[in-house]
XYZ file of C-alpha atoms in Angstrom:
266
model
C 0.000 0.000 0.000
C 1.627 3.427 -1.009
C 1.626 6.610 0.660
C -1.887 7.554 -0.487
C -3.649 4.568 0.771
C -5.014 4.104 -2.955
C -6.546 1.367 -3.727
C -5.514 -0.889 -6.793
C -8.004 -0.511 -8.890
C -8.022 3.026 -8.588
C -4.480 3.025 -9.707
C -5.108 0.380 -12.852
C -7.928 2.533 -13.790
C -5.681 5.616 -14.093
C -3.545 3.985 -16.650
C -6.500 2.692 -18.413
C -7.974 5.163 -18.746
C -5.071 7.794 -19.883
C -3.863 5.008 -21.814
C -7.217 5.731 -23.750
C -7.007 9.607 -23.435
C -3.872 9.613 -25.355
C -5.296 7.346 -28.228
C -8.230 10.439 -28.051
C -5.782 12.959 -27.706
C -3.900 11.925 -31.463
C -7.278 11.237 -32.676
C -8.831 14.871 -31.898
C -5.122 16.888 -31.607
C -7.280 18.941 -29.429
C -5.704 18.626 -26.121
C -3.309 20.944 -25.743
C -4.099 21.998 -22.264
C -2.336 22.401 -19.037
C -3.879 20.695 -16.204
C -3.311 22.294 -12.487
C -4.795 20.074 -9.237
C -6.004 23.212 -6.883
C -5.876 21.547 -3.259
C -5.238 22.516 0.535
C -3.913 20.334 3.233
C -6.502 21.705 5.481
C -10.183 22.544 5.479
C -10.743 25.950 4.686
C -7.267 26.960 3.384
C -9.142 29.320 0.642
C -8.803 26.959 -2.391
C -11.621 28.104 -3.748
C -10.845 31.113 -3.546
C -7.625 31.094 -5.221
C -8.977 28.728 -7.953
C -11.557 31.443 -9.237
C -9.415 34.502 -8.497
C -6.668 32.937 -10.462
C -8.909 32.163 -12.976
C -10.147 35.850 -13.567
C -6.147 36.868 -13.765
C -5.376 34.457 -16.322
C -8.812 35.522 -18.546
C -7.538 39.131 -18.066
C -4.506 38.681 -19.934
C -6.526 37.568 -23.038
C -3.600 35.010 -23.781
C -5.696 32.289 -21.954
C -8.905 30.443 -21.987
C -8.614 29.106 -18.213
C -11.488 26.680 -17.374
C -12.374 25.424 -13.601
C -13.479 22.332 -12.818
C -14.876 21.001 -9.257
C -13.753 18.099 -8.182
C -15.036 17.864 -4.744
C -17.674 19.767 -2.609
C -17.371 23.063 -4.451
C -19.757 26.103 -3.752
C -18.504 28.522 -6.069
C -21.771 28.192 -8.523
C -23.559 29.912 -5.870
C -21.270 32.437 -4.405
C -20.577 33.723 -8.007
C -24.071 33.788 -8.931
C -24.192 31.354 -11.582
C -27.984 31.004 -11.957
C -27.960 35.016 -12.234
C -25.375 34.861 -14.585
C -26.764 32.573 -17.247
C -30.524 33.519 -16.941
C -31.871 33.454 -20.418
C -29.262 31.418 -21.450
C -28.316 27.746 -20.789
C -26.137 26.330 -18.356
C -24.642 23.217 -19.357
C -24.718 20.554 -16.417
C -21.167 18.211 -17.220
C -21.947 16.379 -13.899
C -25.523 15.136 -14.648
C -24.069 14.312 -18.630
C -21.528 12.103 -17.353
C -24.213 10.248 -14.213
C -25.922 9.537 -17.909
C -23.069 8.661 -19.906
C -23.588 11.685 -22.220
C -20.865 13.257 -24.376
C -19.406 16.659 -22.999
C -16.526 17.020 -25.032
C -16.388 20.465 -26.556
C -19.489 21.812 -23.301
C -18.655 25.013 -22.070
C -20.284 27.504 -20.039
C -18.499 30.674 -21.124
C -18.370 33.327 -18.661
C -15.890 36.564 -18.255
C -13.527 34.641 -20.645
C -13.896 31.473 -17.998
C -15.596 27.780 -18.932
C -17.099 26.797 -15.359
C -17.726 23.360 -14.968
C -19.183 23.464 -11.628
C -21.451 21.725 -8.649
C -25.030 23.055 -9.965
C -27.760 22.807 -6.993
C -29.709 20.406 -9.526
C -26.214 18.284 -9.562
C -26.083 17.982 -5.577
C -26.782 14.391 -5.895
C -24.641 13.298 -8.204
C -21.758 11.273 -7.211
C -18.960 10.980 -9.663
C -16.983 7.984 -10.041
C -13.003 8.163 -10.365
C -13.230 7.307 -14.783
C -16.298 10.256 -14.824
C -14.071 12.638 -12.946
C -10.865 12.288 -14.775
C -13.256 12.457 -17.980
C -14.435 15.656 -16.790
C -11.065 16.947 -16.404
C -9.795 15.190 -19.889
C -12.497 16.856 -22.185
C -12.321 20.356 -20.233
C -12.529 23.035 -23.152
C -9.735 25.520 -22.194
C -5.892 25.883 -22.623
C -5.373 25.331 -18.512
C -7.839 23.532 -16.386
C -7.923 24.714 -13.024
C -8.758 21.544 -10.867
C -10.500 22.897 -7.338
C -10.148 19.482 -5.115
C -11.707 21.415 -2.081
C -13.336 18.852 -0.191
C -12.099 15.983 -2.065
C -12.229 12.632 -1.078
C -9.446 10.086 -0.144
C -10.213 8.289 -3.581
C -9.878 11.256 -5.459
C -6.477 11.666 -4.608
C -5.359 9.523 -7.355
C -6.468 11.625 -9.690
C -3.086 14.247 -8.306
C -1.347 11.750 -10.944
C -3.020 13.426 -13.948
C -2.139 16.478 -12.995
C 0.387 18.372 -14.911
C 0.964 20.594 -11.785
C -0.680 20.849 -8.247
C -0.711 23.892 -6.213
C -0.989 23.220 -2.653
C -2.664 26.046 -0.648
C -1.709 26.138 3.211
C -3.473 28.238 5.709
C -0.739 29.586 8.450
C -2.992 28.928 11.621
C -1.408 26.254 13.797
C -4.106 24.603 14.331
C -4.523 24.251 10.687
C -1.127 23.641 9.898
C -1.075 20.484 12.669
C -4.263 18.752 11.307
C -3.348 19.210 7.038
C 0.562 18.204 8.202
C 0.043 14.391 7.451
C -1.945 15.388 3.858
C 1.279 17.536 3.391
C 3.656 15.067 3.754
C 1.444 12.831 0.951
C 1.398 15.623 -1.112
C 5.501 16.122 -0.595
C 5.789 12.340 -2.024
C 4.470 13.104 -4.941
C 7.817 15.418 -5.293
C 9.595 11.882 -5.663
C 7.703 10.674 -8.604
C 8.860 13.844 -10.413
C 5.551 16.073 -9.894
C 6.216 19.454 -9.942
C 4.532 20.981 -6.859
C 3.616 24.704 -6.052
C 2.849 25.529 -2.261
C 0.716 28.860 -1.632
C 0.918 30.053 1.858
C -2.508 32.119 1.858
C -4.293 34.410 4.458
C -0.721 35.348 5.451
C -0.785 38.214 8.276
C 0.463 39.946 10.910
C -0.888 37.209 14.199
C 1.545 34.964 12.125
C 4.795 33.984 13.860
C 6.668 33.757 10.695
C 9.607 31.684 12.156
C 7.523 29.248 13.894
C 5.871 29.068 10.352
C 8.481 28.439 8.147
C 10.532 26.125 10.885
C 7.226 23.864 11.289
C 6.914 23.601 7.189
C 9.783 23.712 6.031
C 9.199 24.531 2.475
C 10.785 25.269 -0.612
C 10.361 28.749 -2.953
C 6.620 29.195 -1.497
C 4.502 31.999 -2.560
C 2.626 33.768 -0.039
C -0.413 35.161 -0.601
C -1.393 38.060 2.160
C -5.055 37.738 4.292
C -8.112 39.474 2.628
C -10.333 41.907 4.199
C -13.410 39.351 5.259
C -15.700 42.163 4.108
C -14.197 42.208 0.678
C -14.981 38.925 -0.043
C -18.721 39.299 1.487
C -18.820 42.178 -0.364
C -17.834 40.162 -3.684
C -20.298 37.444 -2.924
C -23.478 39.247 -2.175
C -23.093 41.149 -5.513
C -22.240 37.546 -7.389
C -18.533 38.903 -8.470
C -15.681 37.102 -8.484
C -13.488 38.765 -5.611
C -10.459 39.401 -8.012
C -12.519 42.272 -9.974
C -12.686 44.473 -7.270
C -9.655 46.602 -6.809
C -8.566 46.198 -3.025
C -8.565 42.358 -3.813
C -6.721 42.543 -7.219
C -4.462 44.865 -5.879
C -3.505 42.238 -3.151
C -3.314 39.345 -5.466
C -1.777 40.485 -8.327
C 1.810 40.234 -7.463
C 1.405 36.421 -5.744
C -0.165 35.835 -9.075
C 2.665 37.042 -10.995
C 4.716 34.768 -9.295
C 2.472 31.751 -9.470
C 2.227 31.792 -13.541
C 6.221 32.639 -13.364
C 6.856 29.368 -11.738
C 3.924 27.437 -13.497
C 4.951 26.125 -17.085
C 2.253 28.082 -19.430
């Protein structure tokens, strides 16, 4: 048994399966994407968060065509507004298309330059199997697929292996920090099999006892993100806006997010 506690047939089903996306991948020579696994080692870390904001930054470059996908118990569909958002328009639902074996290759729900696949409230039922999931990733329309693995489950950590890249978001509260540490370490083995691994210190501020921090972690070329005013992101969510388009929150995050795409092969 391996560091992730995955189970065999979770691992066969991997290579089955991208065994079979790379026949699809010659077939269609539509696949050049970059695929990014979005996950914290703690409850609450601000994945989410990060996912969407980062999303916004890379649409407002115009050089991308980021897409996010949910992968676990996501609520962004709701704190963006999606239903608002796409009134008089449809919403495609990946999640229910895949429960019914429908094709969603090529689906998108285009919004501020973004394809959300996300957790609709008429999807809250649907449970995903691992093939579905990395199928949802696989046929993603977009040039970088933002993975959000918020709430994630311990099978769905195989699917870190199809990742091009995984960010790992940390929140610096001890308490925090002591209860993601063993989900950190798993994440750290995955350094060993050649992944290449980003870690995001977010919500950084001034109650944090840097030293203490960076002794207990002990990481390597981290970004750090700084804390953002509570109210800003209430203030983002009762209006349905993505917290990166207003100014005090962009003007935060847009040097951490400079750095992330630096070290991130685009």
């Amino acid at each position: 048994m391996n560091e992730f506690n995955l189970k065999t047939d979770s691992v066969a089903s991997l290579k089955r399966i991208l065994s079979r996306e790379a026949e699809e991948e010659e077939r269609y020579a539509a696949m050049d994407k970059l695929k990014i696994g979005m996950i914290g080692i703690s409850g609450g870390a601000g994945v989410s968060f990060l996912t969407g904001c980062l999303a916004r930054y890379l649409a407002n470059t115009g050089k991308h065509e980021p897409a996010v996908v949910e992968l676990g118990m996501g609520t962004l569909f709701d704190s963006y507004g999606m239903d608002r958002r796409f009134a008089g328009r449809p919403y495609f639902h990946f999640y229910k298309a895949l429960e019914e074996n429908r094709a969603v290759r090529g689906a998108r729900n285009m919004d501020e330059g973004i394809n959300w696949i996300l957790n609709a409230p008429e999807e809250e039922g649907v449970l995903l199997n691992f093939e579905q999931k990395l199928r949802l990733v696989c046929h993603a329309k977009g040039d970088i697929i933002l993975c959000d693995f918020s709430g994630a489950g311990e099978e769905d950590f195989a699917l870190l292996h199809s990742m091009d890249q995984i960010i790992t978001v940390i929140d610096p509260l001890p308490s925090k920090m002591l209860k993601g540490y063993e989900t950190l370490c798993r994440i750290r083995a995955l350094e060993l099999r050649q992944m290449e691994i980003l870690y995001v210190v977010n919500k950084l501020n001034r109650g944090v006892n840097r030293n203490q921090m960076w002794d207990f972690l002990k990481l390597k070329d981290p970004v750090v993100v700084p804390m953002i005013n509570a109210e800003s992101i209430y203030a983002a969510e009762y209006n349905c806006k993505i917290p990166f388009t207003l100014n005090d929150v962009k003007k935060i995050l847009k040097e951490p997010f400079q750095e992330i795409v630096s070290k991130i092969k685009l």
